[in-house]
Coordinates of C-alpha atoms in Angstrom, one line a residue:
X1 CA 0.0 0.0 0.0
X2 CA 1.3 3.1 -1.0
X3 CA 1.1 5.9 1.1
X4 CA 1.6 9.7 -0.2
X5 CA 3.7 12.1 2.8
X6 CA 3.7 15.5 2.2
X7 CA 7.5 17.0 2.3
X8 CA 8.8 20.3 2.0
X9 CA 12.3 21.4 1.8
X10 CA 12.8 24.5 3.9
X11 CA 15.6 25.9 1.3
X12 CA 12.7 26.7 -1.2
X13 CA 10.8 29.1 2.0
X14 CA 12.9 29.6 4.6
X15 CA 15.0 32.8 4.3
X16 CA 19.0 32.7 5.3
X17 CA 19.1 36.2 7.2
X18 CA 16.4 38.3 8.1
X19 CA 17.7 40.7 5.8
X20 CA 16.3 38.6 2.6
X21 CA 13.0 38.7 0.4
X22 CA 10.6 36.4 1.5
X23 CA 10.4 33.8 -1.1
X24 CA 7.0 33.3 -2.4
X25 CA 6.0 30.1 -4.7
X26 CA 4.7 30.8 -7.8
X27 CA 2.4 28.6 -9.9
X28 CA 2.7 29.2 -14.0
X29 CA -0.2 27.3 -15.0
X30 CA -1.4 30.0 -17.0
X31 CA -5.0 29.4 -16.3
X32 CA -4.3 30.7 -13.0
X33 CA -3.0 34.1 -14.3
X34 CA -5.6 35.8 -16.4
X35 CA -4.1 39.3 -16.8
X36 CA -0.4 38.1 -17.5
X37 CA 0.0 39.0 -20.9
X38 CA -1.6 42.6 -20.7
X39 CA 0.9 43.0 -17.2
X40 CA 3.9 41.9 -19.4
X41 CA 3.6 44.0 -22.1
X42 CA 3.0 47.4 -19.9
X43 CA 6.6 46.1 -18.1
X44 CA 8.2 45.8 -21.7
X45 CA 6.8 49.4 -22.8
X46 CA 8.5 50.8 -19.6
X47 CA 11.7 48.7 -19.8
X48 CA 12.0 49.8 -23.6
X49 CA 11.0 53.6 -22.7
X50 CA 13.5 53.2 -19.8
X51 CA 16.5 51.6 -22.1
X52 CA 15.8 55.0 -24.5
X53 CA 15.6 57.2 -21.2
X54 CA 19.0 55.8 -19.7
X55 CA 21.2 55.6 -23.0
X56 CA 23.8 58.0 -23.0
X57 CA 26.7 56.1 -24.6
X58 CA 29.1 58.5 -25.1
X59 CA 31.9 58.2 -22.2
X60 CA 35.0 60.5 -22.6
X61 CA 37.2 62.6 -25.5
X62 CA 41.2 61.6 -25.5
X63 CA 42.1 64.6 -26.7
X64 CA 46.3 65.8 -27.4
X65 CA 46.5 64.8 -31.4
X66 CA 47.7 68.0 -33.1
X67 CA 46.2 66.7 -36.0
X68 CA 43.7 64.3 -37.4
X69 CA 44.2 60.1 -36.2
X70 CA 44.4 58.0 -38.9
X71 CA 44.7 54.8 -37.4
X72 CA 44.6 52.6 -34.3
X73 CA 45.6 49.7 -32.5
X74 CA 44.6 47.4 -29.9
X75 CA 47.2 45.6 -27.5
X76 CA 46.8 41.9 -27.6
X77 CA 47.7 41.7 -23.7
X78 CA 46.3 44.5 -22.4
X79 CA 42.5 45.8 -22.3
X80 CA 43.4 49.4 -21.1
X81 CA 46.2 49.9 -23.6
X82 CA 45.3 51.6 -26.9
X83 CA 48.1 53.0 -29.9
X84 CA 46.8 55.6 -31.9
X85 CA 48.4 57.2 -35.5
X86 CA 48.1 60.6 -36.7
X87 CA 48.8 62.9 -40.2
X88 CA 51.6 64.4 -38.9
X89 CA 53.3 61.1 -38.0
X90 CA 52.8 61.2 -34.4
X91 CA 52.0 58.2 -32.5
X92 CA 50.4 57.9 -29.0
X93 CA 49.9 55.3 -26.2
X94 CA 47.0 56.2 -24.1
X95 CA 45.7 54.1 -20.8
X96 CA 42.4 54.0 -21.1
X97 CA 41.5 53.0 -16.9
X98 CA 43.1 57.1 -16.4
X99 CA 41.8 58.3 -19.6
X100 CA 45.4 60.2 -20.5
X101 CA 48.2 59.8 -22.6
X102 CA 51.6 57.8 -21.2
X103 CA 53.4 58.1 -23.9
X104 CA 54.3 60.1 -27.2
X105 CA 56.8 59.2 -30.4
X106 CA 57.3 61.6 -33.3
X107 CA 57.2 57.9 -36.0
X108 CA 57.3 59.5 -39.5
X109 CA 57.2 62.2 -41.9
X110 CA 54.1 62.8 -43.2
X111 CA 50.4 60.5 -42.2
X112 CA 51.2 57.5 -40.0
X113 CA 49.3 55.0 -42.5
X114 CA 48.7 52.1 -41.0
X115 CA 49.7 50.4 -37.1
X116 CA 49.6 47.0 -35.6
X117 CA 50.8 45.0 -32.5
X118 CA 53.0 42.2 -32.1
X119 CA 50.4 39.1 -30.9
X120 CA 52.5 39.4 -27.8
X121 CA 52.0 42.5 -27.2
X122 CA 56.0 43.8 -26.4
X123 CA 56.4 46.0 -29.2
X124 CA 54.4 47.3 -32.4
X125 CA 55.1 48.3 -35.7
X126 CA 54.2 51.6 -37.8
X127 CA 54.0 52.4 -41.2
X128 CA 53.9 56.0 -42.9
X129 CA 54.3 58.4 -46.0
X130 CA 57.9 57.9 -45.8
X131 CA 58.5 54.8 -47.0
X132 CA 59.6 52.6 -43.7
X133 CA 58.4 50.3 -41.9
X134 CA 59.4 51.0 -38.0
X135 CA 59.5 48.3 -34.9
X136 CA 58.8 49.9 -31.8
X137 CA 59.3 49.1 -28.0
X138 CA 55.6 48.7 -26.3
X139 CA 57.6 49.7 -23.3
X140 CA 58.3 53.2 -22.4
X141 CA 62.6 54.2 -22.6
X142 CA 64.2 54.0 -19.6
X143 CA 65.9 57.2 -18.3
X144 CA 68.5 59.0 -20.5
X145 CA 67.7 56.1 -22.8
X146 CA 66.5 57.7 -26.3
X147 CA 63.3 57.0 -28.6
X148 CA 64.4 55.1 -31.2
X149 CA 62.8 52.1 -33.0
X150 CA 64.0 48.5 -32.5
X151 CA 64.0 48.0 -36.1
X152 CA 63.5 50.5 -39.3
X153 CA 63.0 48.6 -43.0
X154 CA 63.4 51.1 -46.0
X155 CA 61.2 50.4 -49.0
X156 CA 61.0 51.7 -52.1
X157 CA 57.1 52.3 -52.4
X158 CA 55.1 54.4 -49.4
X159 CA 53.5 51.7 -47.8
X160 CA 49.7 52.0 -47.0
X161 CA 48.5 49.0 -44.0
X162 CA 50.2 46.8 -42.4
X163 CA 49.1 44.2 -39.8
X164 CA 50.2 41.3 -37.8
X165 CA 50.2 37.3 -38.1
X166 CA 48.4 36.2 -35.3
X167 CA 50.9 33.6 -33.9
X168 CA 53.7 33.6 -35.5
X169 CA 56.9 36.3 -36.1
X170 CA 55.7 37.3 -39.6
X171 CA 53.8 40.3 -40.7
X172 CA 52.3 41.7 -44.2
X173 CA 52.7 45.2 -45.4
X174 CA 50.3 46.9 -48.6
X175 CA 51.0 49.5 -50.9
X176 CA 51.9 48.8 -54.8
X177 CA 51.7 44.7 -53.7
X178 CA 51.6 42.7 -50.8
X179 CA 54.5 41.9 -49.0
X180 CA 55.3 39.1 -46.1
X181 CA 57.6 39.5 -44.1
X182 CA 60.2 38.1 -41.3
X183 CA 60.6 39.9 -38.6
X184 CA 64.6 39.1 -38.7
X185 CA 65.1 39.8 -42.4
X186 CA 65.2 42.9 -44.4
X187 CA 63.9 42.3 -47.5
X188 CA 60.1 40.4 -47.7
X189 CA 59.9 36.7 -47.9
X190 CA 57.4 36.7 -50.8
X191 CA 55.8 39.6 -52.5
X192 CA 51.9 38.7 -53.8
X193 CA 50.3 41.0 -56.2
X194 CA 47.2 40.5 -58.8
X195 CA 46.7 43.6 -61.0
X196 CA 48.3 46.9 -60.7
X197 CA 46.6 49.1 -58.3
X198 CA 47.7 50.6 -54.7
X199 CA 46.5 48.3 -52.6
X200 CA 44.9 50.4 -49.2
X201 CA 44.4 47.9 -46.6
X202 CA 45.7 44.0 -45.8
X203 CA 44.3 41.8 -42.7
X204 CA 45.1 38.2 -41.6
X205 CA 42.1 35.7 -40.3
X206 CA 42.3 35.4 -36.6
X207 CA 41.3 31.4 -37.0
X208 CA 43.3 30.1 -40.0
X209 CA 46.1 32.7 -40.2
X210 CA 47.7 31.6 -42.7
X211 CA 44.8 33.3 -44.7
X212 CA 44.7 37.2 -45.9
X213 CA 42.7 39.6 -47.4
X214 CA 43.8 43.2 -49.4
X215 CA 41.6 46.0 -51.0
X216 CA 42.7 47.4 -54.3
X217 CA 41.7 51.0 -55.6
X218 CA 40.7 48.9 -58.5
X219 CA 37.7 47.8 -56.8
X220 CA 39.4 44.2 -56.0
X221 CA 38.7 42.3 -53.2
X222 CA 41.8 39.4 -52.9
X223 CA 42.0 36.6 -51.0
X224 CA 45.8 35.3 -50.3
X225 CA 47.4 32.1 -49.0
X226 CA 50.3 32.5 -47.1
X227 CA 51.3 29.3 -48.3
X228 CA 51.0 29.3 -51.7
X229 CA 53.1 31.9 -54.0
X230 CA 49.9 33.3 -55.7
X231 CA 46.1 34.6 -55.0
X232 CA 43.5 32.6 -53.9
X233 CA 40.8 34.8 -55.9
X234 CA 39.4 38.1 -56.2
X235 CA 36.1 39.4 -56.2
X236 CA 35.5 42.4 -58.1
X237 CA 32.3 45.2 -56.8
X238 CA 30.7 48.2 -58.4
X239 CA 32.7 50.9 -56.2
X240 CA 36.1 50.6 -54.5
X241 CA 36.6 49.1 -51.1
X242 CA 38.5 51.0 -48.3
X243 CA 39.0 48.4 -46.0
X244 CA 37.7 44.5 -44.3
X245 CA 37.7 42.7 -41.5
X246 CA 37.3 39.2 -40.7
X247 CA 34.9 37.5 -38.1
X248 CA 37.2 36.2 -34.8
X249 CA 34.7 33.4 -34.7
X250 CA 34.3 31.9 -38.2
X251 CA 36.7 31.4 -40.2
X252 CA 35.6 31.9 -43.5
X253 CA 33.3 35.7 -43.0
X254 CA 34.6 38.8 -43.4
X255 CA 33.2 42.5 -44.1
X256 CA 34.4 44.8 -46.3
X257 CA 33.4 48.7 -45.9
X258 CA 32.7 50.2 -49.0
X259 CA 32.5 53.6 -51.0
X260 CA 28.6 52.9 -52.3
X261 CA 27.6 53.6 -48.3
X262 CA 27.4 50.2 -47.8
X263 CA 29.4 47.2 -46.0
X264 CA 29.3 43.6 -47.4
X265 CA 29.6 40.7 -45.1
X266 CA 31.4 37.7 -47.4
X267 CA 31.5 34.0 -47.2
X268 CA 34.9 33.8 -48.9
X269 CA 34.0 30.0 -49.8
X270 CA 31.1 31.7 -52.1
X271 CA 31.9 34.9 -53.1
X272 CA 29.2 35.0 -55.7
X273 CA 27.0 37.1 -53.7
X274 CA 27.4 38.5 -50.7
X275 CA 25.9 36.8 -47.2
X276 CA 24.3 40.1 -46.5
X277 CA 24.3 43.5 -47.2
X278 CA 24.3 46.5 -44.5
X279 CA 22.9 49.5 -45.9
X280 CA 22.1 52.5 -43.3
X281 CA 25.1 55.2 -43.8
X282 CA 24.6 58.0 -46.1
X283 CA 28.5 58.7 -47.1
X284 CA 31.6 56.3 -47.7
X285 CA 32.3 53.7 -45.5
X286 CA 36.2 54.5 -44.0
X287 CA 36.5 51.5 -41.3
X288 CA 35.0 48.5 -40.0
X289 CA 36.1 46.2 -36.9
X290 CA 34.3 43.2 -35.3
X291 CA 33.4 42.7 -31.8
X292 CA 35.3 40.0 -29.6
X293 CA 32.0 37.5 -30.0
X294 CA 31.7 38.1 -33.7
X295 CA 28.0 38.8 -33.4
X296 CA 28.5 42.4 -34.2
X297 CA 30.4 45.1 -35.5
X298 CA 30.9 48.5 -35.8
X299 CA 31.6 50.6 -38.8
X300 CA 33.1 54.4 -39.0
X301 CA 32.0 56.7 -42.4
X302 CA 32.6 59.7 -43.5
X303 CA 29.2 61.2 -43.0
X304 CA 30.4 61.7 -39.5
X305 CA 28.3 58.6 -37.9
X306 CA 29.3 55.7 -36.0
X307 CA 27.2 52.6 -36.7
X308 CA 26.7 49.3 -34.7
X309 CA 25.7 46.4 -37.1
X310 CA 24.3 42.7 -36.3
X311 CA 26.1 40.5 -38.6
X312 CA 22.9 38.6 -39.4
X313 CA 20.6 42.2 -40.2
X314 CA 20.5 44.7 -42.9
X315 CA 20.4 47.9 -40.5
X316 CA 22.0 48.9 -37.8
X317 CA 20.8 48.8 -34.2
X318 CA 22.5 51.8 -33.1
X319 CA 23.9 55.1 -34.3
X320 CA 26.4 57.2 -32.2
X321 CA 27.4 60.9 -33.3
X322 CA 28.2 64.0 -31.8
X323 CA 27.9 67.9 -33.1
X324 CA 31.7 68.7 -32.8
X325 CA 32.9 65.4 -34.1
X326 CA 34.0 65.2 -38.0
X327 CA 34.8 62.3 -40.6
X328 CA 35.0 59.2 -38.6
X329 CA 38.5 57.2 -40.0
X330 CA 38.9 54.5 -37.6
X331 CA 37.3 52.3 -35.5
X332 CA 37.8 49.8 -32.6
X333 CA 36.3 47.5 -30.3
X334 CA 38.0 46.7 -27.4
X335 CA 38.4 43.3 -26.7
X336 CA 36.5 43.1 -23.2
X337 CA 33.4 43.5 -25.6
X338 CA 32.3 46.2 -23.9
X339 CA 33.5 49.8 -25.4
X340 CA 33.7 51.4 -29.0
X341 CA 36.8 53.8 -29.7
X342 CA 36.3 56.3 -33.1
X343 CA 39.1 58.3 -34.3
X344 CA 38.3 61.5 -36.3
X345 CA 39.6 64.0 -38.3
X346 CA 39.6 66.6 -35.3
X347 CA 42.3 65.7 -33.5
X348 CA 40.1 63.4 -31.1
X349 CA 39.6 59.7 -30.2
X350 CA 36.3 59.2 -28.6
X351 CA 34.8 56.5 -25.8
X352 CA 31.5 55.3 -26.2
X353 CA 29.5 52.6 -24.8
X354 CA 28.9 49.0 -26.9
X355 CA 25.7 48.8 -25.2
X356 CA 24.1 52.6 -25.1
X357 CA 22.2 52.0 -21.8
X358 CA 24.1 49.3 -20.0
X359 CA 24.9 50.2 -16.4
X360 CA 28.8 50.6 -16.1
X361 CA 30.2 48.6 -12.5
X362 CA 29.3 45.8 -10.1
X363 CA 25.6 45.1 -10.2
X364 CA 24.1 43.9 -7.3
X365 CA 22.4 40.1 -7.5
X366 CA 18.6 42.0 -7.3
X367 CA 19.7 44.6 -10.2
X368 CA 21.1 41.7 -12.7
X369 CA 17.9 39.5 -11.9
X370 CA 15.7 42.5 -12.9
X371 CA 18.0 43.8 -15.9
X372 CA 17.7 39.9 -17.1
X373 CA 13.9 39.9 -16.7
X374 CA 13.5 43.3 -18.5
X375 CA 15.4 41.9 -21.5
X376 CA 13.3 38.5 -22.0
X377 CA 10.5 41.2 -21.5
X378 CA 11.5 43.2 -24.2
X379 CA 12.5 40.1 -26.7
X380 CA 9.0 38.4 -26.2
X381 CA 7.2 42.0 -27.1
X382 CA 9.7 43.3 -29.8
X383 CA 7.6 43.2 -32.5
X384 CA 4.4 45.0 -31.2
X385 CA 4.1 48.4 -32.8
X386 CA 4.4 50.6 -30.3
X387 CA 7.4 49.3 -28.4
X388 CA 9.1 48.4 -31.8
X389 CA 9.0 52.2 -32.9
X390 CA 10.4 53.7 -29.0
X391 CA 13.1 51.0 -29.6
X392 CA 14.3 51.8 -33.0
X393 CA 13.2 55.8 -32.9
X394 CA 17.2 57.8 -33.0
X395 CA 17.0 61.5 -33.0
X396 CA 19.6 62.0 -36.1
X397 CA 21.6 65.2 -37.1
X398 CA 19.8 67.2 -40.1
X399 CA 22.9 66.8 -42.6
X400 CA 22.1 62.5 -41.8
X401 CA 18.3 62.7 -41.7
X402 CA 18.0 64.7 -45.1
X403 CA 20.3 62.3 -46.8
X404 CA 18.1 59.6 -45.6
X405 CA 15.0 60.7 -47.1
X406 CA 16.9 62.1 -50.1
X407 CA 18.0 58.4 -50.8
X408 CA 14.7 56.7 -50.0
X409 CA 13.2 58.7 -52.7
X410 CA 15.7 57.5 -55.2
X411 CA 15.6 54.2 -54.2
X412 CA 11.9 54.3 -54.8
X413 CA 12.0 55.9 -58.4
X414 CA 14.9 53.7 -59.6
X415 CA 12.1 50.4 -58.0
X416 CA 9.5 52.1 -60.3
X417 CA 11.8 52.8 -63.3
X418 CA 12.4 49.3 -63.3
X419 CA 8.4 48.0 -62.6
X420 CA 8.0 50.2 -65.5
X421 CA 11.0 48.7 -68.0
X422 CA 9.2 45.3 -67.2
X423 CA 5.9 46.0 -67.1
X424 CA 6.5 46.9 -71.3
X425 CA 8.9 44.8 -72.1
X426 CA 8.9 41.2 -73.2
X427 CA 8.1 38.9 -70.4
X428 CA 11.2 37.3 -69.2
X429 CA 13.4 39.8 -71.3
X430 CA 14.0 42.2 -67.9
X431 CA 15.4 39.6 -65.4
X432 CA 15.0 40.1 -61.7
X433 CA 18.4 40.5 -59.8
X434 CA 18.4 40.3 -56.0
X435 CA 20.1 43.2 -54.1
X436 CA 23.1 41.5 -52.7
X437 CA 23.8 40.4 -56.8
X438 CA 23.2 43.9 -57.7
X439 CA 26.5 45.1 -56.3
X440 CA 29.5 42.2 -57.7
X441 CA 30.8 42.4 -61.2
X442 CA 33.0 39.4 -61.3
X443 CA 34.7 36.9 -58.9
X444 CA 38.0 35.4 -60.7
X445 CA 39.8 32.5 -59.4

């Protein structure tokens, strides 16, 4: 005979110190909670309301640049370590915790083009508008001891990027080709090059590093193996690309930023169209750098806008600008996944927030429990009407918002140009083309 007891653990109601909530049990049969839906959705319209109301991402200006930054690094070691380049060849170490510069070196004559650190993070190299490639201690001189590069390499051609092999002591410089080099040798171990333009840009994968990727002026996008003597293959779009980046977390994706406003997330295994295509800037895009859990990344242009980007949507989900700040050039994201860093053409580098409302310091357990429940809140409720438009609505600058409409309205006539062209043509003579094929010319291989 079976007899059923009645047992209760006092963990679930007993509280630990007098101090704690009294724990109540909650039933979610949902018969027994008539009004839950209409409850939930007035807490997501104040948790979206609230997000808007508390997001005020911008952080702090480093300002001392006597001229506009061109570039920037991160330090592979180090979260509070940035390197920044500037046009008149200057090159700054800032510490980010204190918000101040520690240390300044006069690099080059002329722009400071391009800037990397060694994987280890113990010393960096530089690149500028007179022809050398410079090696530089990450650590300061000691006393009496002079500024001077560890190494200096002479080239014939001004060299225009430059970055790092991820694990290894070999790096790759661009310009009129693609050169690899040893760090112990002066001359390049191999040379790659597939046409004749200035090549602006050149980026190793983080995962299989013995892969690269260059931008040409002519409006290539090449894929390299360090391996192999020659080019992988090329893919060629309507307008030039200024720069790419590749996902830390697969392989095989990379962005490019381009000059027609809009960035092009590639699966270099299928380069006939592109995986997606991110349209929302008005002006060139100038940079483009991913975030540490490659679900995101941020992109700098030159209509003076900062944009965040999912890599899986066409728009972005935030937009960052100030009045006093000018043509964005380069973009970071710090590797803690938690800040944005924007270098401009007025002398500043600017801190933002990743996450425009996120609280910054130690929550308490009660603050993360409710900042957890307000998200699911706001997931489950995202596409209602109301809360949809307070969580996409950005007040924009006028310059930005006039562009906007200006290019919706062309948009729309070129759309009805070509309804018309098919409407009186022969059927089938008018083909449609999706917009991600709209924008390649050719891939070669």
């Amino acid at each position: 005979m079976r007899v059923k007891v009645l047992s209760r653990n006092p963990d679930d109601y007993v509280r630990e110190t007098k101090l704690d909530l009294q724990r109540v049990p909650r039933n979610y049969d949902p018969v027994l909670h008539p009004f839950e839906v209409p409850r939930e959705y007035t807490r997501a319209m104040n948790a979206t309301k609230l997000e808007r109301l508390f997001a005020k991402p911008f952080l702090s200006s480093l300002d001392g640049h006597r001229d506009g930054v061109n570039c920037m690094a991160k330090h592979p070691k180090s979260l509070s370590t940035v390197l920044s380049g500037a046009c008149d060849g200057e090159v700054k170490i800032w510490n980010l915790a204190k918000r101040q510069c520690i240390r300044t070196i006069q690099a080059h004559e002329g722009f400071v083009r391009g800037m990397c650190a060694r994987f280890c993070g113990t010393s960096f190299f530089t690149v500028g508008d007179d022809k050398t490639v410079k090696q530089w201690k990450m650590e300061s001189p000691e006393y009496g001891e002079e500024e001077e590069p560890i190494h200096t390499i002479l080239g014939k051609t001004v060299y225009t990027g430059i970055d790092h092999h991820w694990k290894e002591a070999v790096f790759a410089t661009c310009g009129h080709q693609v050169d690899i080099w040893d760090e112990q040798r002066t001359s390049p171990m191999c040379s790659l090059t597939w046409g004749f333009d200035s090549i602006s840009s050149v980026k190793f994968n983080p995962i299989e590093t013995y892969l690269l990727g260059s931008c040409a002026s002519d409006r290539n996008i090449v894929l390299y193996d360090m391996r192999k003597s020659t080019p992988l293959k090329k893919v060629i779009l309507n307008m030039r690309t200024n720069t790419l980046c590749w996902n830390p977390m697969e392989a095989f994706i990379f962005t490019a930023a381009n000059e027609d406003y809009n960035l092009y997330t590639f699966d270099m295994r299928y380069l006939e169209s592109p995986v997606m295509v991110h349209m929302d800037h008005v002006s060139a895009v100038l940079d483009v750098d991913y975030s540490p859990t490659g679900k995101e990344f941020v992109s700098a242009s030159f209509d003076k806008s900062v944009r965040i980007f999912p890599v899986d949507k066409g728009h972005s989900r935030e937009v960052y600008h100030t009045k006093r700040m000018q043509h964005v050039i380069t973009v970071k994201w710090t590797s803690d996944n938690k800040y944005i860093l924007c270098g401009s053409d007025e002398m500043n580098i600017r801190l933002w927030k990743a996450n425009a409302s996120e609280k910054l310091g130690v929550l308490a357990p009660r603050e993360k429990a409710a900042m957890n429940y307000n998200q699911k809140l706001k997931e489950k409720f995202q596409y209602h009407p109301k809360i949809r438009r307070i969580a996409q609505h950005r007040h924009l600058p006028k310059s930005i918002f006039g562009q906007i409409k200006e290019q919706r309205i062309m948009r729309e006539a070129r759309r009805r140009k070509e309804l018309n062209r098919r409407k009186h043509s022969k059927p089938g003579s008018v083909p449609f083309v999706s917009e991600r094929k709209k924008h390649i010319v050719a891939v070669v291989k």
